[in-house]
Amino acid sequence: MPKHAIEANFDGLVGPTHNYAGLSWGNVASKANVNAVANPREAALQGLAKMKHLADRGYVQGVLPPHERPHIPTLKALGYRGSDEQILAAVARDNPVLLSAVASASSMWTANAATVSASADTRDHRVHFTPANLNAKFHRSIEHVVTGRVLRSIFSDEAYFAHHPALPPVSQFGDEGAANHTRLCASHGEPGVELFVYGAVAFDDDAPGPKTFPARQTLEASQAIARLHGLDDRHAVFAQQNPAAIDAGVFHNDVIAVGNGNVLFYHEQAFLNEDRVLADISGRLKGAELEPVRVRESQVPLADAVASYLFNSQLLNTPDGMLLAVPAECRETPSVSHYLDELLASGGPITAVEVFDVKQSMRNGGGPACLRLRVVLRDDELKAMNHGVVLTDELYGHLTAWVQGHYRDRLSQEDLADPMLVQETRHALDELTGILGLGMIYDFQH
Ligand code: SUG
């Protein structure tokens, strides 16, 4: 008899240094908005509004804290010396791009925080977590240490939860976490199939790969995660992303596909070998038939999928069908808006669409699904986790007041050199660890 389980979503709270630095080559929005002036306060409130709306609809909604930025310890590790003020002034003068990198609020995109495997799939029947090394981009490669601390602090009971360190920090093991991982199942509590999507095969020079933009996830990384999590062949499928899609700006699989339950919603250009992927999943899925919802290029051109982030939506169970939580850009893109109307009229498994405004994050290439990490939890596992991070009306009230009190409403690239920003951020984050009951997770607290 399978145990009852739910999917909890842990959204990254946008940090006080949210800015547009154009750091992600291959991510169209990041490059398009370089040097735009950001509004960190609005960004954090948009994210909180999404969380609150989903919590109000009855979903278990968690919050993951932002990381300490600018990260002075990284600059010290790179040889900068002196007071915080002296270090900031020196790096702003020598290498402003490096300053932007250590100031990025990119930990908000928690789909990249880690890969999480449900206990129904793993050999030891614990929930397994591996923070992503994110080593394709320097500004993201510094996230996994604090991510690991946060996850251990929330899921601390070793009887239920297993934590692994990030994979070796080299491109051959490039790992971008749950953005390239989707779980298909009959119901959350039953054993499922974990679909790992990779962009390239690192140890085979002749394997197909993208020509223009980097593949950020390798097969070798995906296989290592599956081994670490104790997923045997019945529970893991590896599929290569279509290299042409990466070259069109699909830098993670969650920009072109999303799965939930027995439904895989994807664009026809998502996979290199679509038939094989569907057959591999179908052959392993127990207790339900795979229901592909395939979007054709003639319905939504790939460029519109990338611009609107149609597939970077959250696909969620409701009592009568599935809800697709889409970014507002989907209703602003004619082909996508038309497609959504057709989808709702089609009588298929997706029966509702809701629109979320996360524009501040979207301008850096992060839609609703980028902002959340999914964790499937049985009732006893849910009980065992630290509940300080679960969004309630009270916590929402605390967090909105905290954002209003600490965040700026304007941040340019020049502002990143302001020593006051370091002080403001530390002060805010120190208070936040108290609000969330997380203990001392930040370097400046040690
Ligand atoms: O890693 N953007 C992020 C967006 C991550 C989206 N995540 C998922 N698809 N799951 C990235 O490319 C841009 C930062 C800047 O340019 O300032 C950035 O890091």
Coordinates of C-alpha atoms and ligand atoms in Angstrom, one line a residue:
M1 CA 0.0 0.0 0.0
P2 CA 1.8 3.3 -1.1
K3 CA 2.1 5.9 1.6
H4 CA 0.4 9.3 1.1
A5 CA 2.7 12.1 -0.1
I6 CA 2.5 15.6 -1.3
E7 CA 4.7 17.8 -3.4
A8 CA 6.0 20.8 -1.5
N9 CA 7.5 23.7 -3.4
F10 CA 10.4 25.7 -1.9
D11 CA 10.7 29.1 -3.5
G12 CA 13.8 31.2 -3.4
L13 CA 13.2 34.5 -1.6
V14 CA 14.8 37.1 -3.9
G15 CA 17.8 38.7 -2.2
P16 CA 18.4 42.4 -1.6
T17 CA 21.1 42.6 -4.3
H18 CA 18.8 41.5 -7.2
N19 CA 20.4 43.1 -10.3
Y20 CA 20.8 42.7 -14.1
A21 CA 24.4 42.0 -14.9
G22 CA 24.1 39.9 -18.1
L23 CA 26.1 37.1 -16.5
S24 CA 24.5 34.1 -18.3
W25 CA 25.7 33.6 -21.8
G26 CA 23.1 31.3 -23.4
N27 CA 20.3 32.7 -21.4
V28 CA 18.6 35.2 -23.8
A29 CA 16.8 37.3 -21.1
S30 CA 19.9 37.7 -19.0
K31 CA 21.9 39.1 -21.9
A32 CA 19.0 41.3 -23.2
N33 CA 18.6 43.1 -19.9
V34 CA 22.2 43.7 -19.0
N35 CA 22.6 47.0 -17.1
A36 CA 18.9 47.6 -16.6
V37 CA 18.1 49.1 -13.3
A38 CA 16.5 46.4 -11.0
N39 CA 14.0 46.8 -8.3
P40 CA 14.9 44.2 -5.6
R41 CA 11.9 45.1 -3.4
E42 CA 9.4 44.6 -6.2
A43 CA 11.2 41.3 -7.1
A44 CA 11.0 39.9 -3.6
L45 CA 7.3 41.0 -3.3
Q46 CA 6.4 39.4 -6.6
G47 CA 8.0 36.1 -5.5
L48 CA 6.2 36.3 -2.1
A49 CA 2.9 37.0 -3.8
K50 CA 3.3 33.9 -5.9
M51 CA 4.1 31.8 -2.9
K52 CA 1.2 33.2 -0.9
H53 CA -1.3 32.6 -3.7
L54 CA -0.2 28.9 -4.0
A55 CA -0.2 28.5 -0.2
D56 CA -3.7 29.9 -0.1
R57 CA -4.8 27.3 -2.6
G58 CA -3.7 24.6 -0.2
Y59 CA -0.2 23.7 -1.6
V60 CA 2.6 23.2 0.9
Q61 CA 4.8 26.2 0.2
G62 CA 8.3 26.7 1.7
V63 CA 10.8 29.5 1.5
L64 CA 14.5 29.3 0.9
P65 CA 16.5 32.2 2.1
P66 CA 18.7 34.4 -0.2
H67 CA 22.5 34.0 0.1
E68 CA 24.9 36.6 1.4
R69 CA 25.9 39.0 -1.4
P70 CA 28.2 40.6 -2.3
H71 CA 30.1 37.6 -1.1
I72 CA 33.3 39.1 0.4
P73 CA 34.8 35.7 1.3
T74 CA 34.9 34.8 -2.4
L75 CA 36.8 38.0 -3.1
K76 CA 39.2 37.2 -0.3
A77 CA 39.7 33.7 -1.8
L78 CA 40.6 35.4 -5.0
G79 CA 43.3 37.5 -3.3
Y80 CA 41.6 40.7 -2.4
R81 CA 42.7 42.1 1.0
G82 CA 41.7 44.8 3.3
S83 CA 38.5 46.0 4.9
D84 CA 35.2 45.2 3.2
E85 CA 35.2 48.8 1.8
Q86 CA 38.7 48.5 0.4
I87 CA 37.9 45.2 -1.2
L88 CA 34.8 46.5 -2.8
A89 CA 36.5 49.6 -4.1
A90 CA 39.4 47.5 -5.5
V91 CA 37.2 45.0 -7.3
A92 CA 34.9 47.7 -8.7
R93 CA 37.9 49.4 -10.2
D94 CA 39.8 46.2 -11.5
N95 CA 36.9 44.0 -12.5
P96 CA 33.3 45.2 -12.3
V97 CA 32.0 41.9 -13.9
L98 CA 33.6 40.0 -11.0
L99 CA 31.8 42.3 -8.5
S100 CA 28.5 41.7 -10.3
A101 CA 29.1 38.0 -10.1
V102 CA 29.7 38.0 -6.3
A103 CA 26.7 40.3 -5.9
S104 CA 24.2 38.2 -8.0
A105 CA 21.0 37.3 -6.2
S106 CA 20.9 34.1 -8.4
S107 CA 20.2 31.8 -5.5
M108 CA 16.5 32.9 -6.0
W109 CA 16.3 30.3 -8.8
T110 CA 16.0 27.3 -6.5
A111 CA 15.1 24.9 -9.4
N112 CA 18.9 25.0 -9.7
A113 CA 19.6 24.7 -6.0
A114 CA 19.6 20.9 -5.9
T115 CA 18.3 17.6 -7.3
V116 CA 15.9 15.9 -4.9
S117 CA 14.7 12.3 -5.2
A118 CA 11.5 11.1 -3.5
S119 CA 11.9 8.3 -0.9
A120 CA 9.5 6.1 -2.9
D121 CA 12.2 5.9 -5.6
T122 CA 15.4 5.6 -3.6
R123 CA 17.0 2.3 -2.4
D124 CA 17.2 3.3 1.2
H125 CA 13.7 4.9 1.2
R126 CA 15.0 8.3 2.3
V127 CA 14.6 11.6 0.5
H128 CA 18.0 12.4 -1.2
F129 CA 19.4 15.9 -1.8
T130 CA 22.4 16.9 -3.9
P131 CA 23.1 20.7 -4.2
A132 CA 24.0 21.5 -7.8
N133 CA 27.6 22.6 -8.4
L134 CA 26.4 25.1 -11.1
N135 CA 29.9 25.3 -12.3
A136 CA 28.9 26.5 -15.8
K137 CA 28.7 30.1 -14.5
F138 CA 31.0 31.5 -11.9
H139 CA 28.4 33.6 -10.1
R140 CA 26.3 30.4 -9.6
S141 CA 29.2 28.1 -8.7
I142 CA 29.5 29.8 -5.3
E143 CA 25.9 28.9 -4.3
H144 CA 26.2 25.2 -3.4
V145 CA 27.9 25.6 0.0
V146 CA 25.1 27.7 1.6
T147 CA 22.5 25.8 -0.3
G148 CA 23.8 22.6 1.3
R149 CA 23.7 24.2 4.8
V150 CA 20.1 25.5 4.3
L151 CA 18.9 22.1 3.1
R152 CA 20.5 20.3 6.0
S153 CA 19.1 22.7 8.4
I154 CA 15.5 22.3 7.0
F155 CA 15.7 18.5 6.5
S156 CA 17.9 17.6 9.4
D157 CA 16.5 14.2 10.5
E158 CA 18.8 11.5 9.1
A159 CA 16.2 8.8 9.5
Y160 CA 14.3 10.5 6.7
F161 CA 16.7 12.7 4.8
A162 CA 20.1 12.0 3.1
H163 CA 22.4 14.8 1.9
H164 CA 25.3 14.6 -0.5
P165 CA 27.9 17.2 -1.4
A166 CA 27.8 18.9 -4.8
L167 CA 29.6 16.9 -7.6
P168 CA 33.2 17.8 -8.5
P169 CA 33.4 21.4 -9.7
V170 CA 34.5 20.8 -13.3
S171 CA 32.5 21.1 -16.6
Q172 CA 32.5 17.3 -17.1
F173 CA 30.3 17.0 -14.1
G174 CA 28.3 20.2 -14.7
D175 CA 25.1 19.9 -12.8
E176 CA 22.2 22.4 -12.8
G177 CA 19.9 20.5 -10.3
A178 CA 16.2 20.1 -10.6
A179 CA 15.9 22.4 -13.7
N180 CA 17.0 19.3 -15.6
H181 CA 15.0 16.7 -13.6
T182 CA 11.3 15.9 -13.6
R183 CA 9.5 13.1 -11.8
L184 CA 6.7 11.2 -13.4
C185 CA 4.4 9.0 -11.3
A186 CA 0.9 7.6 -10.8
S187 CA 0.7 9.6 -7.6
H188 CA 3.3 11.4 -5.5
G189 CA 3.5 8.6 -2.9
E190 CA 4.0 5.8 -5.4
P191 CA 7.4 4.8 -6.9
G192 CA 8.0 7.0 -9.9
V193 CA 10.4 7.6 -12.8
E194 CA 12.9 10.3 -12.5
L195 CA 13.7 11.9 -15.9
F196 CA 17.3 13.4 -16.1
V197 CA 17.8 15.6 -19.1
Y198 CA 21.4 16.5 -20.1
G199 CA 22.8 18.8 -22.7
A200 CA 26.1 17.0 -23.6
V201 CA 28.1 13.8 -23.0
A202 CA 31.4 15.0 -21.4
F203 CA 33.6 12.0 -22.1
D204 CA 32.6 11.5 -25.7
D205 CA 34.0 14.1 -28.1
D206 CA 31.9 12.8 -31.0
A207 CA 28.5 13.0 -29.2
P208 CA 26.1 15.6 -30.5
G209 CA 26.0 18.9 -28.6
P210 CA 25.1 22.6 -29.0
K211 CA 27.3 24.7 -31.3
T212 CA 26.6 28.2 -30.1
F213 CA 25.7 28.1 -26.4
P214 CA 27.1 25.9 -23.6
A215 CA 25.4 22.7 -22.4
R216 CA 25.3 23.2 -18.7
Q217 CA 24.4 19.7 -17.7
T218 CA 26.3 16.5 -18.6
L219 CA 25.1 12.9 -18.8
E220 CA 27.9 12.0 -16.4
A221 CA 26.6 14.4 -13.8
S222 CA 23.1 13.1 -14.1
Q223 CA 24.3 9.5 -13.8
A224 CA 26.3 10.4 -10.7
I225 CA 23.3 12.0 -9.1
A226 CA 21.2 8.9 -9.8
R227 CA 23.9 6.6 -8.3
L228 CA 24.3 8.8 -5.2
H229 CA 20.5 8.8 -4.7
G230 CA 20.2 5.1 -5.0
L231 CA 17.9 5.2 -8.1
D232 CA 18.1 1.9 -10.0
D233 CA 17.3 1.5 -13.7
R234 CA 13.6 1.1 -12.9
H235 CA 13.4 4.6 -11.5
A236 CA 15.8 6.6 -13.8
V237 CA 15.7 7.7 -17.4
F238 CA 18.4 9.8 -19.1
A239 CA 17.5 11.8 -22.1
Q240 CA 19.5 14.2 -24.2
Q241 CA 18.2 17.7 -24.8
N242 CA 17.9 18.7 -28.4
P243 CA 21.2 20.7 -29.1
A244 CA 19.3 23.0 -31.4
A245 CA 17.0 24.0 -28.6
I246 CA 20.0 24.9 -26.4
D247 CA 21.3 27.0 -29.3
A248 CA 17.9 28.8 -29.4
G249 CA 18.2 29.8 -25.7
V250 CA 16.9 26.8 -23.9
F251 CA 19.7 26.7 -21.3
H252 CA 17.8 24.3 -19.0
N253 CA 15.3 21.6 -19.8
D254 CA 12.7 23.4 -17.6
V255 CA 12.5 26.1 -20.3
I256 CA 11.0 23.6 -22.7
A257 CA 9.3 20.8 -20.6
V258 CA 7.6 20.2 -17.3
G259 CA 6.2 17.0 -15.8
N260 CA 3.8 16.2 -13.0
G261 CA 2.1 13.0 -12.1
N262 CA 1.7 11.0 -15.4
V263 CA 1.7 14.2 -17.6
L264 CA 4.7 15.4 -19.5
F265 CA 4.1 18.8 -21.1
Y266 CA 6.8 19.6 -23.7
H267 CA 7.7 21.2 -27.0
E268 CA 8.3 18.9 -29.9
Q269 CA 11.9 20.3 -30.1
A270 CA 12.7 19.5 -26.5
F271 CA 14.5 16.1 -26.9
L272 CA 17.1 14.7 -29.3
N273 CA 15.2 11.4 -29.5
E274 CA 11.6 12.1 -28.5
D275 CA 10.2 8.6 -29.2
R276 CA 12.9 6.9 -27.2
V277 CA 12.3 9.3 -24.2
L278 CA 8.6 8.6 -24.2
A279 CA 9.2 4.8 -24.5
D280 CA 11.7 4.8 -21.7
I281 CA 9.4 6.6 -19.4
S282 CA 6.3 4.5 -20.4
G283 CA 8.2 1.3 -19.9
R284 CA 9.0 2.2 -16.3
L285 CA 5.9 4.1 -15.2
K286 CA 3.8 1.9 -12.9
G287 CA 0.1 2.3 -12.1
A288 CA -0.6 4.9 -14.8
E289 CA -0.2 5.6 -18.5
L290 CA 2.1 8.4 -19.5
E291 CA 0.1 11.2 -20.9
P292 CA 2.3 13.4 -23.2
V293 CA 1.0 16.9 -23.9
R294 CA 3.1 17.7 -26.9
V295 CA 3.3 21.3 -28.3
R296 CA 4.1 21.6 -32.0
E297 CA 6.3 24.2 -33.5
S298 CA 3.3 25.2 -35.7
Q299 CA 1.4 26.0 -32.5
V300 CA 4.1 27.7 -30.5
P301 CA 7.4 28.5 -32.3
L302 CA 10.5 27.7 -30.2
A303 CA 11.4 31.4 -30.1
D304 CA 8.0 32.2 -28.5
A305 CA 8.4 29.4 -26.0
V306 CA 11.7 31.0 -24.9
A307 CA 10.3 34.5 -24.9
S308 CA 7.2 33.6 -22.9
Y309 CA 8.6 30.8 -20.7
L310 CA 5.4 28.8 -21.4
F311 CA 7.2 25.6 -20.2
N312 CA 8.7 27.3 -17.2
S313 CA 5.3 26.9 -15.5
Q314 CA 4.4 25.0 -12.5
L315 CA 2.2 22.0 -13.2
L316 CA 0.2 21.2 -10.1
N317 CA -2.5 18.7 -9.0
T318 CA -5.9 20.1 -8.2
P319 CA -9.0 18.1 -7.2
D320 CA -10.2 18.2 -10.8
G321 CA -7.3 18.1 -13.2
M322 CA -4.0 20.0 -13.3
L323 CA -3.2 23.7 -12.9
L324 CA -0.6 25.3 -15.1
A325 CA 0.9 28.4 -13.2
V326 CA 2.3 30.5 -16.1
P327 CA 4.3 33.7 -16.2
A328 CA 2.4 36.8 -17.3
E329 CA 4.5 36.9 -20.5
C330 CA 2.5 33.9 -21.8
R331 CA -0.6 36.0 -22.1
E332 CA 1.4 38.8 -23.8
T333 CA 2.7 36.4 -26.5
P334 CA -0.1 35.9 -29.1
S335 CA 0.8 32.3 -30.2
V336 CA 1.2 31.2 -26.6
S337 CA -2.0 32.9 -25.4
H338 CA -3.9 31.3 -28.2
Y339 CA -2.3 27.9 -27.4
L340 CA -3.4 28.2 -23.8
D341 CA -7.0 28.8 -24.8
E342 CA -6.9 25.7 -27.1
L343 CA -5.3 23.7 -24.3
L344 CA -8.0 24.5 -21.9
A345 CA -10.7 23.7 -24.4
S346 CA -9.0 20.4 -25.4
G347 CA -10.4 18.3 -22.6
G348 CA -6.9 17.1 -21.7
P349 CA -5.3 16.7 -18.3
I350 CA -4.5 20.5 -17.9
T351 CA -7.7 22.1 -16.8
A352 CA -6.7 25.4 -15.4
V353 CA -4.2 28.2 -16.1
E354 CA -3.2 30.9 -13.7
V355 CA -1.0 33.9 -14.5
F356 CA 1.8 35.1 -12.2
D357 CA 3.7 38.4 -12.4
V358 CA 7.3 37.6 -11.8
K359 CA 8.7 40.1 -14.3
Q360 CA 11.7 41.2 -12.2
S361 CA 13.0 37.6 -12.2
M362 CA 11.9 36.9 -15.8
R363 CA 14.2 39.7 -17.0
N364 CA 17.1 37.5 -15.8
G365 CA 15.6 34.3 -17.4
G366 CA 13.8 33.0 -14.3
G367 CA 10.1 32.1 -14.5
P368 CA 7.7 30.6 -12.0
A369 CA 9.3 27.1 -12.2
C370 CA 12.8 28.4 -11.9
L371 CA 11.9 30.0 -8.6
R372 CA 10.9 26.8 -6.9
L373 CA 12.5 23.5 -5.8
R374 CA 10.1 20.6 -5.6
V375 CA 10.3 18.2 -2.7
V376 CA 8.0 15.2 -2.6
L377 CA 7.3 14.3 1.1
R378 CA 5.3 11.6 2.7
D379 CA 3.2 12.7 5.7
D380 CA 5.9 11.5 8.2
E381 CA 8.6 13.2 6.2
L382 CA 6.6 16.4 6.1
K383 CA 6.2 16.2 9.9
A384 CA 9.9 15.6 10.4
M385 CA 11.1 18.7 8.5
N386 CA 11.8 22.2 10.1
H387 CA 8.5 24.0 9.7
G388 CA 9.9 27.5 10.3
V389 CA 10.2 27.9 6.5
V390 CA 6.7 26.8 5.6
L391 CA 4.6 29.8 4.4
T392 CA 1.7 30.7 6.7
D393 CA -0.3 33.9 6.8
E394 CA 1.9 34.9 9.7
L395 CA 5.2 34.2 8.0
Y396 CA 4.0 35.9 4.9
G397 CA 3.2 39.0 7.0
H398 CA 6.7 38.9 8.6
L399 CA 8.5 38.4 5.3
T400 CA 6.7 41.2 3.5
A401 CA 7.4 43.6 6.3
W402 CA 11.0 42.4 6.4
V403 CA 11.3 43.1 2.6
Q404 CA 9.6 46.5 3.0
G405 CA 12.0 47.4 5.8
H406 CA 15.3 46.3 4.3
Y407 CA 15.2 46.3 0.4
R408 CA 16.0 49.1 -2.0
D409 CA 13.6 49.8 -4.9
R410 CA 16.5 50.6 -7.3
L411 CA 19.7 48.9 -7.9
S412 CA 22.1 49.6 -10.8
Q413 CA 25.5 48.0 -11.5
E414 CA 27.3 51.0 -10.0
D415 CA 25.3 50.5 -6.7
L416 CA 26.9 47.1 -6.2
A417 CA 30.1 48.9 -5.1
D418 CA 28.3 50.7 -2.3
P419 CA 29.7 49.5 1.0
M420 CA 26.4 50.3 2.7
L421 CA 24.8 47.5 0.6
V422 CA 27.0 44.9 2.3
Q423 CA 26.0 46.2 5.7
E424 CA 22.3 46.5 4.8
T425 CA 22.3 42.9 3.5
R426 CA 24.0 41.4 6.4
H427 CA 21.7 43.1 8.8
A428 CA 18.7 41.9 6.9
L429 CA 19.9 38.3 6.6
D430 CA 20.8 38.1 10.2
E431 CA 17.2 39.0 11.1
L432 CA 15.9 36.6 8.4
T433 CA 17.6 33.5 9.9
G434 CA 15.7 34.4 13.1
I435 CA 12.4 34.7 11.3
L436 CA 12.9 31.4 9.5
G437 CA 14.5 29.5 12.5
L438 CA 17.4 28.4 10.4
G439 CA 20.4 28.9 12.7
M440 CA 23.7 30.4 11.5
I441 CA 23.9 29.6 7.9
Y442 CA 25.8 32.6 6.6
D443 CA 29.6 33.1 6.6
F444 CA 29.3 36.5 8.3
Q445 CA 27.5 34.9 11.2
H446 CA 30.5 32.6 12.0
Ligands
SUG1 O1 21.4 30.5 -14.3 N1 20.1 33.8 -14.6 C1 19.9 32.4 -14.2 C2 18.5 32.0 -14.5 C3 18.2 30.6 -14.0 C4 16.9 30.1 -14.4 N2 16.6 28.8 -13.9 C5 16.0 27.8 -14.5 N3 15.7 27.8 -15.7 N4 15.7 26.8 -13.7 C6 20.9 31.5 -14.9 O2 21.1 31.7 -16.1 C7 21.3 35.9 -14.7 C8 22.0 36.8 -13.8 C9 22.4 38.1 -14.4 O3 22.6 38.1 -15.6 O4 22.4 39.1 -13.7 C10 21.2 34.4 -14.2 O5 22.0 34.0 -13.5

